[in-house]
Tab-separated table of C-alpha atoms in Angstrom:
chain	number	residue	atom	x	y	z
H	24	MET	CA	10.780	15.111	-3.228
H	25	ARG	CA	10.825	18.426	-1.320
H	26	VAL	CA	7.118	18.855	-2.025
H	27	TYR	CA	6.356	15.497	-0.428
H	28	VAL	CA	8.465	16.415	2.607
H	29	LEU	CA	6.382	19.591	2.905
H	30	ILE	CA	3.184	17.512	2.874
H	31	MET	CA	4.611	15.298	5.626
H	32	VAL	CA	5.464	18.321	7.763
H	33	LEU	CA	2.025	19.858	7.239
H	34	ALA	CA	0.238	16.640	8.199
H	35	ALA	CA	2.481	16.175	11.246
H	36	VAL	CA	1.972	19.720	12.547
H	37	ILE	CA	-1.795	19.710	11.998
H	38	THR	CA	-2.194	16.307	13.648
H	39	TYR	CA	0.021	17.246	16.585
H	40	LEU	CA	-1.957	20.427	17.246
H	41	LEU	CA	-5.363	18.752	16.953
H	42	VAL	CA	-4.679	15.807	19.276
H	43	PRO	CA	-5.171	17.847	22.510
H	44	LEU	CA	-8.569	18.960	21.204
H	45	MET	CA	-9.545	15.335	20.591
H	46	HIS	CA	-8.308	14.473	24.070
H	47	ARG	CA	-10.647	17.028	25.613
H	48	MET	CA	-13.503	15.874	23.391
H	49	SER	CA	-12.940	12.264	24.472
H	50	LEU	CA	-13.106	13.299	28.123
H	51	HIS	CA	-16.232	15.369	27.502
H	52	ILE	CA	-18.246	12.640	25.766
H	53	GLY	CA	-16.780	9.748	27.748
H	54	ALA	CA	-14.939	8.091	24.857
H	55	MET	CA	-12.448	6.342	27.123
H	56	THR	CA	-10.978	2.854	26.997
H	57	GLU	CA	-12.449	0.318	29.343
H	58	LEU	CA	-10.050	-1.625	31.542
H	59	ARG	CA	-9.900	-5.175	30.195
H	60	GLU	CA	-7.828	-8.131	31.313
H	61	ARG	CA	-5.809	-8.280	28.085
H	62	ASP	CA	-4.915	-4.566	28.091
H	63	ILE	CA	-1.551	-3.259	29.255
H	64	HIS	CA	-2.757	0.120	30.543
H	65	ARG	CA	-4.235	0.352	34.037
H	66	VAL	CA	-6.183	3.623	33.792
H	67	PRO	CA	-8.822	4.771	31.276
H	68	VAL	CA	-7.312	6.587	28.276
H	69	ALA	CA	-8.956	8.875	25.705
H	70	ARG	CA	-9.467	7.034	22.434
H	71	LEU	CA	-10.456	9.477	19.666
H	72	GLY	CA	-6.957	10.349	18.454
H	73	GLY	CA	-7.784	8.903	15.052
H	74	ILE	CA	-9.951	11.935	14.269
H	75	ALA	CA	-6.923	14.213	14.614
H	76	MET	CA	-4.904	11.904	12.382
H	77	TYR	CA	-7.585	11.924	9.708
H	78	ALA	CA	-7.906	15.706	9.881
H	79	GLY	CA	-4.143	16.146	9.536
H	80	PHE	CA	-4.097	13.740	6.616
H	81	VAL	CA	-6.945	15.438	4.733
H	82	LEU	CA	-6.011	19.060	5.434
H	83	SER	CA	-2.425	18.513	4.292
H	84	LEU	CA	-3.711	17.164	0.966
H	85	VAL	CA	-6.151	20.066	0.609
H	86	ILE	CA	-3.306	22.524	1.139
H	87	ALA	CA	-1.176	20.541	-1.320
H	88	THR	CA	-3.735	21.190	-4.059
H	89	GLN	CA	-2.597	24.832	-3.957
H	90	ILE	CA	0.992	23.866	-4.774
H	91	PRO	CA	1.521	24.307	-8.544
H	92	TYR	CA	3.673	21.169	-8.718
H	93	LEU	CA	0.815	18.991	-7.432
H	94	GLU	CA	-2.247	21.065	-8.287
H	95	LYS	CA	-3.057	19.218	-11.496
H	96	VAL	CA	-2.419	15.683	-10.260
H	97	LEU	CA	-4.402	16.167	-7.026
H	98	ALA	CA	-7.253	18.386	-8.173
H	99	SER	CA	-8.080	16.443	-11.325
H	100	ASN	CA	-7.648	12.900	-10.013
H	101	SER	CA	-10.687	11.348	-8.387
H	102	SER	CA	-8.807	8.398	-6.877
H	103	VAL	CA	-7.087	10.428	-4.177
H	104	TRP	CA	-10.442	11.798	-3.019
H	105	ALA	CA	-11.897	8.291	-3.194
H	106	ILE	CA	-9.218	7.295	-0.678
H	107	VAL	CA	-10.056	10.363	1.421
H	108	LEU	CA	-13.766	9.457	1.412
H	109	GLY	CA	-13.135	5.771	2.092
H	110	ALA	CA	-10.790	6.628	4.954
H	111	GLY	CA	-13.356	9.100	6.284
H	112	LEU	CA	-16.075	6.454	6.333
H	113	MET	CA	-13.692	4.046	8.078
H	114	CYS	CA	-12.802	6.742	10.607
H	115	LEU	CA	-16.493	7.441	11.270
H	116	LEU	CA	-17.134	3.724	11.727
H	117	GLY	CA	-14.236	3.608	14.170
H	118	VAL	CA	-15.603	6.542	16.154
H	119	ILE	CA	-18.959	4.782	16.477
H	120	ASP	CA	-17.188	1.615	17.611
H	121	ASP	CA	-14.966	3.513	20.050
H	122	ILE	CA	-18.019	5.050	21.712
H	123	TRP	CA	-20.643	2.295	21.526
H	124	GLU	CA	-18.605	-0.919	21.000
H	125	LEU	CA	-20.133	-2.454	17.869
H	126	ALA	CA	-20.471	-6.204	17.441
H	127	TRP	CA	-17.725	-7.678	15.252
H	128	TYR	CA	-20.130	-8.501	12.415
H	129	ALA	CA	-21.534	-4.955	12.384
H	130	LYS	CA	-18.033	-3.513	12.243
H	131	LEU	CA	-17.064	-5.931	9.458
H	132	ALA	CA	-20.152	-4.932	7.467
H	133	GLY	CA	-19.186	-1.283	7.869
H	134	GLN	CA	-15.653	-2.027	6.694
H	135	VAL	CA	-16.974	-3.767	3.594
H	136	LEU	CA	-19.250	-0.805	2.873
H	137	ALA	CA	-16.457	1.770	3.239
H	138	ALA	CA	-14.065	-0.309	1.135
H	139	GLY	CA	-16.811	-0.789	-1.450
H	140	VAL	CA	-17.385	2.959	-1.743
H	141	MET	CA	-13.676	3.565	-2.266
H	142	ALA	CA	-13.503	0.810	-4.885
H	143	TRP	CA	-16.645	2.029	-6.655
H	144	LEU	CA	-15.097	5.495	-6.964
H	145	GLY	CA	-12.069	4.145	-8.789
H	146	VAL	CA	-9.538	2.684	-6.356
H	147	GLN	CA	-9.574	-0.822	-7.818
H	148	LEU	CA	-7.100	-3.676	-7.971
H	149	VAL	CA	-7.096	-4.002	-11.752
H	150	THR	CA	-3.787	-5.770	-12.351
H	151	LEU	CA	-1.280	-7.836	-10.451
H	152	PRO	CA	2.164	-6.892	-11.785
H	153	LEU	CA	3.194	-10.508	-11.939
H	154	LEU	CA	3.337	-12.230	-15.327
H	155	GLY	CA	0.924	-9.573	-16.620
H	156	LEU	CA	-1.994	-11.054	-14.660
H	157	THR	CA	-5.146	-8.939	-14.933
H	158	VAL	CA	-8.190	-9.224	-12.679
H	159	GLY	CA	-11.195	-10.212	-14.779
H	160	SER	CA	-14.662	-8.646	-14.701
H	161	THR	CA	-15.703	-5.440	-12.968
H	162	ARG	CA	-17.528	-7.386	-10.267
H	163	LEU	CA	-14.468	-9.519	-9.599
H	164	THR	CA	-12.305	-6.398	-9.486
H	165	LEU	CA	-14.592	-4.824	-6.882
H	166	PHE	CA	-14.676	-8.041	-4.853
H	167	VAL	CA	-10.892	-8.497	-4.842
H	168	THR	CA	-10.360	-4.834	-3.959
H	169	ILE	CA	-12.798	-4.949	-1.043
H	170	ILE	CA	-11.195	-8.119	0.322
H	171	ALA	CA	-7.699	-6.616	0.058
H	172	VAL	CA	-8.713	-3.398	1.828
H	173	VAL	CA	-10.618	-5.164	4.617
H	174	VAL	CA	-7.695	-7.529	5.250
H	175	VAL	CA	-5.210	-4.665	5.602
H	176	VAL	CA	-7.625	-2.629	7.740
H	177	ASN	CA	-8.032	-5.487	10.206
H	178	ALA	CA	-4.305	-6.247	10.183
H	179	VAL	CA	-3.567	-2.681	11.283
H	180	ASN	CA	-6.452	-2.767	13.760
H	181	PHE	CA	-5.172	-5.951	15.390
H	182	ILE	CA	-1.588	-4.686	15.709
H	183	ASP	CA	-2.775	-1.608	17.625
H	184	GLY	CA	-2.227	-3.144	21.053
H	185	LEU	CA	0.666	-1.196	22.604
H	186	ASP	CA	1.344	2.512	22.981
H	187	GLY	CA	2.792	3.880	19.750
H	188	LEU	CA	2.869	0.511	17.997
H	189	ALA	CA	0.396	0.957	15.136
H	190	ALA	CA	1.358	4.581	14.420
H	191	GLY	CA	5.050	3.682	14.398
H	192	ILE	CA	4.790	0.535	12.298
H	193	ILE	CA	2.487	2.115	9.715
H	194	GLY	CA	4.571	5.293	9.717
H	195	ILE	CA	7.744	3.316	8.986
H	196	ALA	CA	6.009	1.149	6.393
H	197	ALA	CA	4.463	4.194	4.720
H	198	LEU	CA	7.823	5.985	4.616
H	199	ALA	CA	9.410	3.011	2.878
H	200	PHE	CA	6.452	2.823	0.516
H	201	LEU	CA	6.836	6.538	-0.226
H	202	PHE	CA	10.390	5.972	-1.479
H	203	TYR	CA	9.183	3.002	-3.500
H	204	ALA	CA	6.283	4.939	-5.040
H	205	TYR	CA	8.529	7.885	-5.885
H	206	TYR	CA	11.101	5.635	-7.551
H	207	LEU	CA	8.463	3.665	-9.447
H	208	THR	CA	6.876	6.893	-10.705
H	209	ARG	CA	10.236	8.057	-12.011
H	210	GLU	CA	10.755	4.751	-13.811
H	211	THR	CA	7.319	4.557	-15.405
H	212	SER	CA	6.837	8.292	-16.109
H	213	PRO	CA	10.205	9.785	-17.092
H	214	GLY	CA	10.226	13.556	-16.832
H	215	ASP	CA	7.103	13.772	-14.660
H	216	TYR	CA	7.628	12.787	-11.033
H	217	THR	CA	4.247	13.953	-9.742
H	218	SER	CA	2.188	11.205	-8.145
H	219	PHE	CA	-0.957	11.547	-6.059
H	220	ALA	CA	-0.257	8.138	-4.502
H	221	THR	CA	3.125	9.406	-3.294
H	222	ALA	CA	1.462	12.564	-1.948
H	223	THR	CA	-1.147	10.442	-0.180
H	224	VAL	CA	1.478	8.273	1.498
H	225	ALA	CA	3.475	11.373	2.473
H	226	ALA	CA	0.405	12.758	4.254
H	227	LEU	CA	-0.024	9.405	6.003
H	228	VAL	CA	3.582	9.435	7.240
H	229	GLY	CA	3.075	12.946	8.589
H	230	ALA	CA	-0.143	12.030	10.386
H	231	CYS	CA	1.615	9.129	12.122
H	232	ALA	CA	4.600	11.310	13.055
H	233	GLY	CA	2.373	14.031	14.487
H	234	PHE	CA	0.393	11.556	16.569
H	235	LEU	CA	3.308	9.570	18.024
H	236	PRO	CA	4.485	12.181	20.585
H	237	HIS	CA	1.055	11.943	22.233
H	238	ASN	CA	0.778	8.176	21.862
H	239	PHE	CA	4.205	6.817	22.778
H	240	HIS	CA	4.399	5.060	26.144
H	241	PRO	CA	2.882	6.152	28.441
H	242	ALA	CA	0.168	7.212	26.013
H	243	ARG	CA	-2.016	10.221	26.786
H	244	ILE	CA	-4.438	9.276	24.025
H	245	PHE	CA	-5.123	6.270	21.782
H	246	MET	CA	-5.911	6.443	18.086
H	247	GLY	CA	-8.769	3.985	18.645
H	248	ASP	CA	-10.447	2.089	15.846
H	249	SER	CA	-11.059	5.435	14.148
H	250	GLY	CA	-7.310	5.784	13.668
H	251	SER	CA	-6.232	2.207	13.037
H	252	MET	CA	-8.908	1.551	10.416
H	253	MET	CA	-8.206	4.893	8.753
H	254	LEU	CA	-4.499	4.037	8.525
H	255	GLY	CA	-5.286	0.648	7.016
H	256	THR	CA	-7.613	2.202	4.448
H	257	VAL	CA	-5.123	4.832	3.310
H	258	ILE	CA	-2.114	2.551	2.994
H	259	SER	CA	-4.136	-0.160	1.241
H	260	GLY	CA	-5.650	2.408	-1.128
H	261	ALA	CA	-2.256	3.887	-1.973
H	262	THR	CA	-0.849	0.390	-2.478
H	263	ILE	CA	-3.642	-0.477	-4.895
H	264	ILE	CA	-3.070	2.728	-6.864
H	265	ILE	CA	0.662	2.083	-7.206
H	266	THR	CA	0.821	-1.694	-7.637
H	267	GLY	CA	-2.715	-2.608	-8.662
H	268	GLN	CA	-3.185	-0.182	-11.531
H	269	ILE	CA	0.296	-0.115	-13.008
H	270	ASP	CA	0.900	-1.291	-16.547
H	271	PRO	CA	2.692	-4.673	-16.313
H	272	ALA	CA	4.388	-3.990	-19.653
H	273	LEU	CA	6.102	-0.932	-18.170
H	274	VAL	CA	7.153	-2.737	-15.030
H	275	SER	CA	8.691	-5.629	-16.915
H	276	THR	CA	10.878	-3.517	-19.184
H	277	PRO	CA	14.634	-3.940	-18.726
H	278	THR	CA	15.019	-0.363	-17.464
H	279	ALA	CA	12.343	-0.724	-14.821
H	280	VAL	CA	12.055	-2.795	-11.673
H	281	PRO	CA	11.667	-6.597	-11.807
H	282	ALA	CA	8.112	-7.678	-12.569
H	283	TYR	CA	7.521	-9.479	-9.276
H	284	LEU	CA	8.619	-6.662	-6.956
H	285	PRO	CA	5.508	-4.437	-7.221
H	286	LEU	CA	3.513	-7.356	-5.815
H	287	ILE	CA	6.086	-8.315	-3.176
H	288	VAL	CA	6.826	-4.822	-1.839
H	289	PRO	CA	3.474	-4.112	-0.099
H	290	LEU	CA	3.331	-7.649	1.304
H	291	VAL	CA	6.799	-7.352	2.850
H	292	ILE	CA	6.277	-3.785	4.073
H	293	LEU	CA	3.113	-4.896	5.908
H	294	ALA	CA	4.539	-8.311	6.824
H	295	ILE	CA	4.270	-7.987	10.611
H	296	PRO	CA	0.603	-6.850	10.712
H	297	LEU	CA	-0.439	-9.317	7.987
H	298	VAL	CA	1.315	-12.330	9.546
H	299	ASP	CA	-0.074	-11.398	12.962
H	300	LEU	CA	-3.577	-11.194	11.454
H	301	LEU	CA	-3.265	-14.549	9.677
H	302	TRP	CA	-1.854	-16.313	12.719
H	303	GLY	CA	-4.556	-14.762	14.902
H	304	PHE	CA	-7.299	-16.084	12.636
H	305	ILE	CA	-5.759	-19.569	12.571
H	306	ARG	CA	-5.273	-19.566	16.353
H	307	ARG	CA	-8.851	-18.561	17.129
H	308	ILE	CA	-10.492	-20.849	14.592
H	309	ALA	CA	-8.434	-23.773	15.936
H	310	ARG	CA	-9.815	-22.993	19.398
H	311	GLY	CA	-13.380	-22.826	18.110
H	312	LYS	CA	-13.660	-19.059	18.565
H	313	SER	CA	-14.651	-16.265	16.233
H	314	PRO	CA	-11.657	-15.099	14.172
H	315	PHE	CA	-12.553	-11.534	15.219
H	316	SER	CA	-12.601	-12.248	18.957
H	317	ALA	CA	-9.966	-10.555	21.123
H	318	ASP	CA	-7.116	-12.424	22.816
H	319	THR	CA	-3.553	-11.952	24.053
H	320	GLY	CA	-1.856	-14.071	21.403
H	321	HIS	CA	-0.700	-11.192	19.191
H	322	VAL	CA	3.010	-10.743	18.593
H	323	HIS	CA	3.235	-7.641	20.797
H	324	TYR	CA	1.609	-9.420	23.731
H	325	ARG	CA	3.957	-12.368	23.196
H	326	LEU	CA	6.958	-10.073	23.511
H	327	ILE	CA	5.559	-8.720	26.786
H	328	ASP	CA	5.072	-12.287	28.038
H	329	TYR	CA	8.669	-13.120	27.093
H	330	GLY	CA	9.902	-10.359	29.384
H	331	PHE	CA	10.211	-7.317	27.140
H	332	SER	CA	9.060	-4.053	28.662
H	333	HIS	CA	6.303	-2.095	26.956
H	334	THR	CA	8.680	0.341	25.270
H	335	ARG	CA	11.279	-2.277	24.343
H	336	ALA	CA	8.678	-4.506	22.709
H	337	VAL	CA	7.555	-1.577	20.555
H	338	VAL	CA	11.127	-0.621	19.632
H	339	VAL	CA	11.945	-4.198	18.602
H	340	LEU	CA	8.906	-4.315	16.308
H	341	TYR	CA	9.874	-0.916	14.876
H	342	MET	CA	13.343	-2.246	14.124
H	343	TRP	CA	12.139	-5.349	12.308
H	344	THR	CA	9.526	-3.375	10.373
H	345	ALA	CA	12.189	-0.930	9.194
H	346	LEU	CA	14.558	-3.751	8.250
H	347	LEU	CA	11.966	-5.604	6.171
H	348	SER	CA	10.468	-2.476	4.610
H	349	PHE	CA	13.625	-0.714	3.521
H	350	THR	CA	15.313	-3.943	2.421
H	351	VAL	CA	12.564	-4.762	-0.061
H	352	VAL	CA	12.570	-1.161	-1.306
H	353	ALA	CA	16.346	-1.334	-1.702
H	354	ALA	CA	15.811	-4.437	-3.837
H	355	VAL	CA	13.834	-2.236	-6.221
H	356	VAL	CA	16.671	0.257	-6.619
H	357	PHE	CA	19.764	-1.933	-6.358
H	358	PRO	CA	20.612	-5.400	-7.721
H	359	VAL	CA	19.050	-8.111	-5.571
H	360	GLY	CA	22.398	-9.891	-5.419
H	361	TYR	CA	23.793	-6.938	-3.481
H	362	VAL	CA	20.774	-6.446	-1.273
H	363	ILE	CA	20.477	-10.012	0.048
H	364	PRO	CA	23.928	-10.159	1.732
H	365	VAL	CA	23.319	-6.758	3.318
H	366	PHE	CA	19.920	-7.928	4.543
H	367	VAL	CA	21.415	-11.072	6.087
H	368	VAL	CA	24.037	-9.040	7.937
H	369	CYS	CA	21.439	-6.526	9.139
H	370	ALA	CA	19.033	-9.305	10.162
H	371	VAL	CA	21.726	-11.001	12.240
H	372	GLY	CA	22.541	-7.641	13.808
H	373	ALA	CA	18.871	-6.958	14.510
H	374	PHE	CA	18.529	-10.382	16.117
H	375	PHE	CA	21.420	-9.721	18.490
H	376	VAL	CA	20.129	-6.228	19.257
H	377	SER	CA	16.760	-7.786	20.136
H	378	ILE	CA	18.517	-10.217	22.483
H	379	VAL	CA	20.492	-7.408	24.116
H	380	ILE	CA	17.325	-5.354	24.600
H	381	TYR	CA	15.660	-8.398	26.159
H	382	VAL	CA	18.568	-9.216	28.492
H	383	VAL	CA	19.088	-5.637	29.635
H	384	GLY	CA	15.379	-5.221	30.235
H	385	ARG	CA	15.066	-8.397	32.297
H	386	ARG	CA	18.141	-7.520	34.337
H	387	ARG	CA	16.860	-4.032	35.127
H	388	ALA	CA	13.432	-5.392	36.013
H	389	ALA	CA	14.929	-7.948	38.400
H	390	ARG	CA	17.169	-5.376	40.094
H	391	LYS	CA	14.249	-2.968	40.405
H	392	LEU	CA	12.162	-5.716	42.005
H	393	ILE	CA	14.887	-6.459	44.543
H	394	GLN	CA	15.295	-2.777	45.378
H	395	THR	CA	11.545	-2.298	45.788
H	396	VAL	CA	11.201	-5.243	48.162
H	397	GLU	CA	14.270	-4.235	50.158
H	398	ASP	CA	13.020	-0.655	50.472
H	399	THR	CA	9.680	-1.808	51.838
H	400	GLY	CA	11.399	-4.086	54.344
H	401	ALA	CA	8.808	-6.790	53.743
H	402	ARG	CA	10.281	-9.944	55.242
H	403	GLU	CA	7.503	-12.072	53.845
H	404	ASN	CA	8.761	-11.218	50.331
H	405	THR	CA	12.240	-12.624	50.893
H	406	HIS	CA	11.500	-15.386	48.403
H	407	VAL	CA	10.847	-12.723	45.751
H	408	VAL	CA	14.332	-11.296	46.320
H	409	GLU	CA	15.832	-14.756	45.988
H	410	GLU	CA	13.925	-15.432	42.755
H	411	ALA	CA	15.010	-12.093	41.307
H	412	GLY	CA	18.620	-12.795	42.251
H	413	THR	CA	18.423	-16.188	40.563
H	414	LEU	CA	16.984	-14.523	37.456
H	415	ILE	CA	19.895	-12.069	37.315
H	416	GLU	CA	22.406	-14.912	37.643
H	417	ARG	CA	20.769	-16.822	34.773
H	418	ILE	CA	20.763	-13.731	32.558
H	419	GLU	CA	24.429	-12.985	33.270
H	420	GLN	CA	25.358	-16.548	32.366
């Protein structure tokens, strides 16, 4: 495990150091966010942070090939470099979109192409570790893999709507998946704990951690589509390697994890982005719009509308992501009968913490509004003071 921690640290340091360079590059070439009605920020922000994340991710893996413990598993395995290439193509597509704003169908075609290259090079969803189900022909395997990757890529892309949200959620999810991958490797390969999928996820966690200090509210730089689509590609590729190519016979042995968990784990870990994506598609289609059109109906925008501040909305989503992710991983290690009661208690606690964060935030906002109006001495805004006072009274009740 110490080797994987080293990879995380390397990726974090490299990413952190490269972000300022990408910030200057964004300013130089004009890769800045446009001010749109649905956006939270009010000034243009650099948007090529994803390049730094990709560089930190790749360079940490390149350095890891020089570590004797991982040299063989990384240097001789083509799948990890298939993920690197697929993520690189996604990152390049994102850079083009960040600069020139591609049409949704052009971006989707590029996503399919990048996912197809990664699948063609060996990252394929061969088996579903559930009742020993195996995907059929090679063409069907490629098709299912491409669909899975594109879905995850867009789920991560859609959730990237607040400062620090996508990097934090994927970082937390990837950390939980790292523990899961490490444990599963130990169960299926006794005596040999090396795993390129675990190393890949470790590099992803580090890239997210190194980017967050620059991206947390108020963000100095955005990851852009180059970052969000790269994150989706890496975590989907690692998921396919761990859960989509594992031998169902090994997973279903009495000494290993339950047969259904390898399929459930990635779905639960990515629950918030995936549910948000699905609900977004349903919402837009019901309104007669393109499922890829932008709107303010995403879960993070909903929290803002309900009165959460920018930072508090992000923290709440972090908390629920961590709860879901680490609970399902705990179910792999410990008896499910023990995990469920703990999850219920933690979920109730998380619910009340969310309420407290909401109430405290609304109260502070109302008091700040009163103070601002009183300081300006604007008599015409007396009704605003009264409304804020009424809001405080309702909250305190």
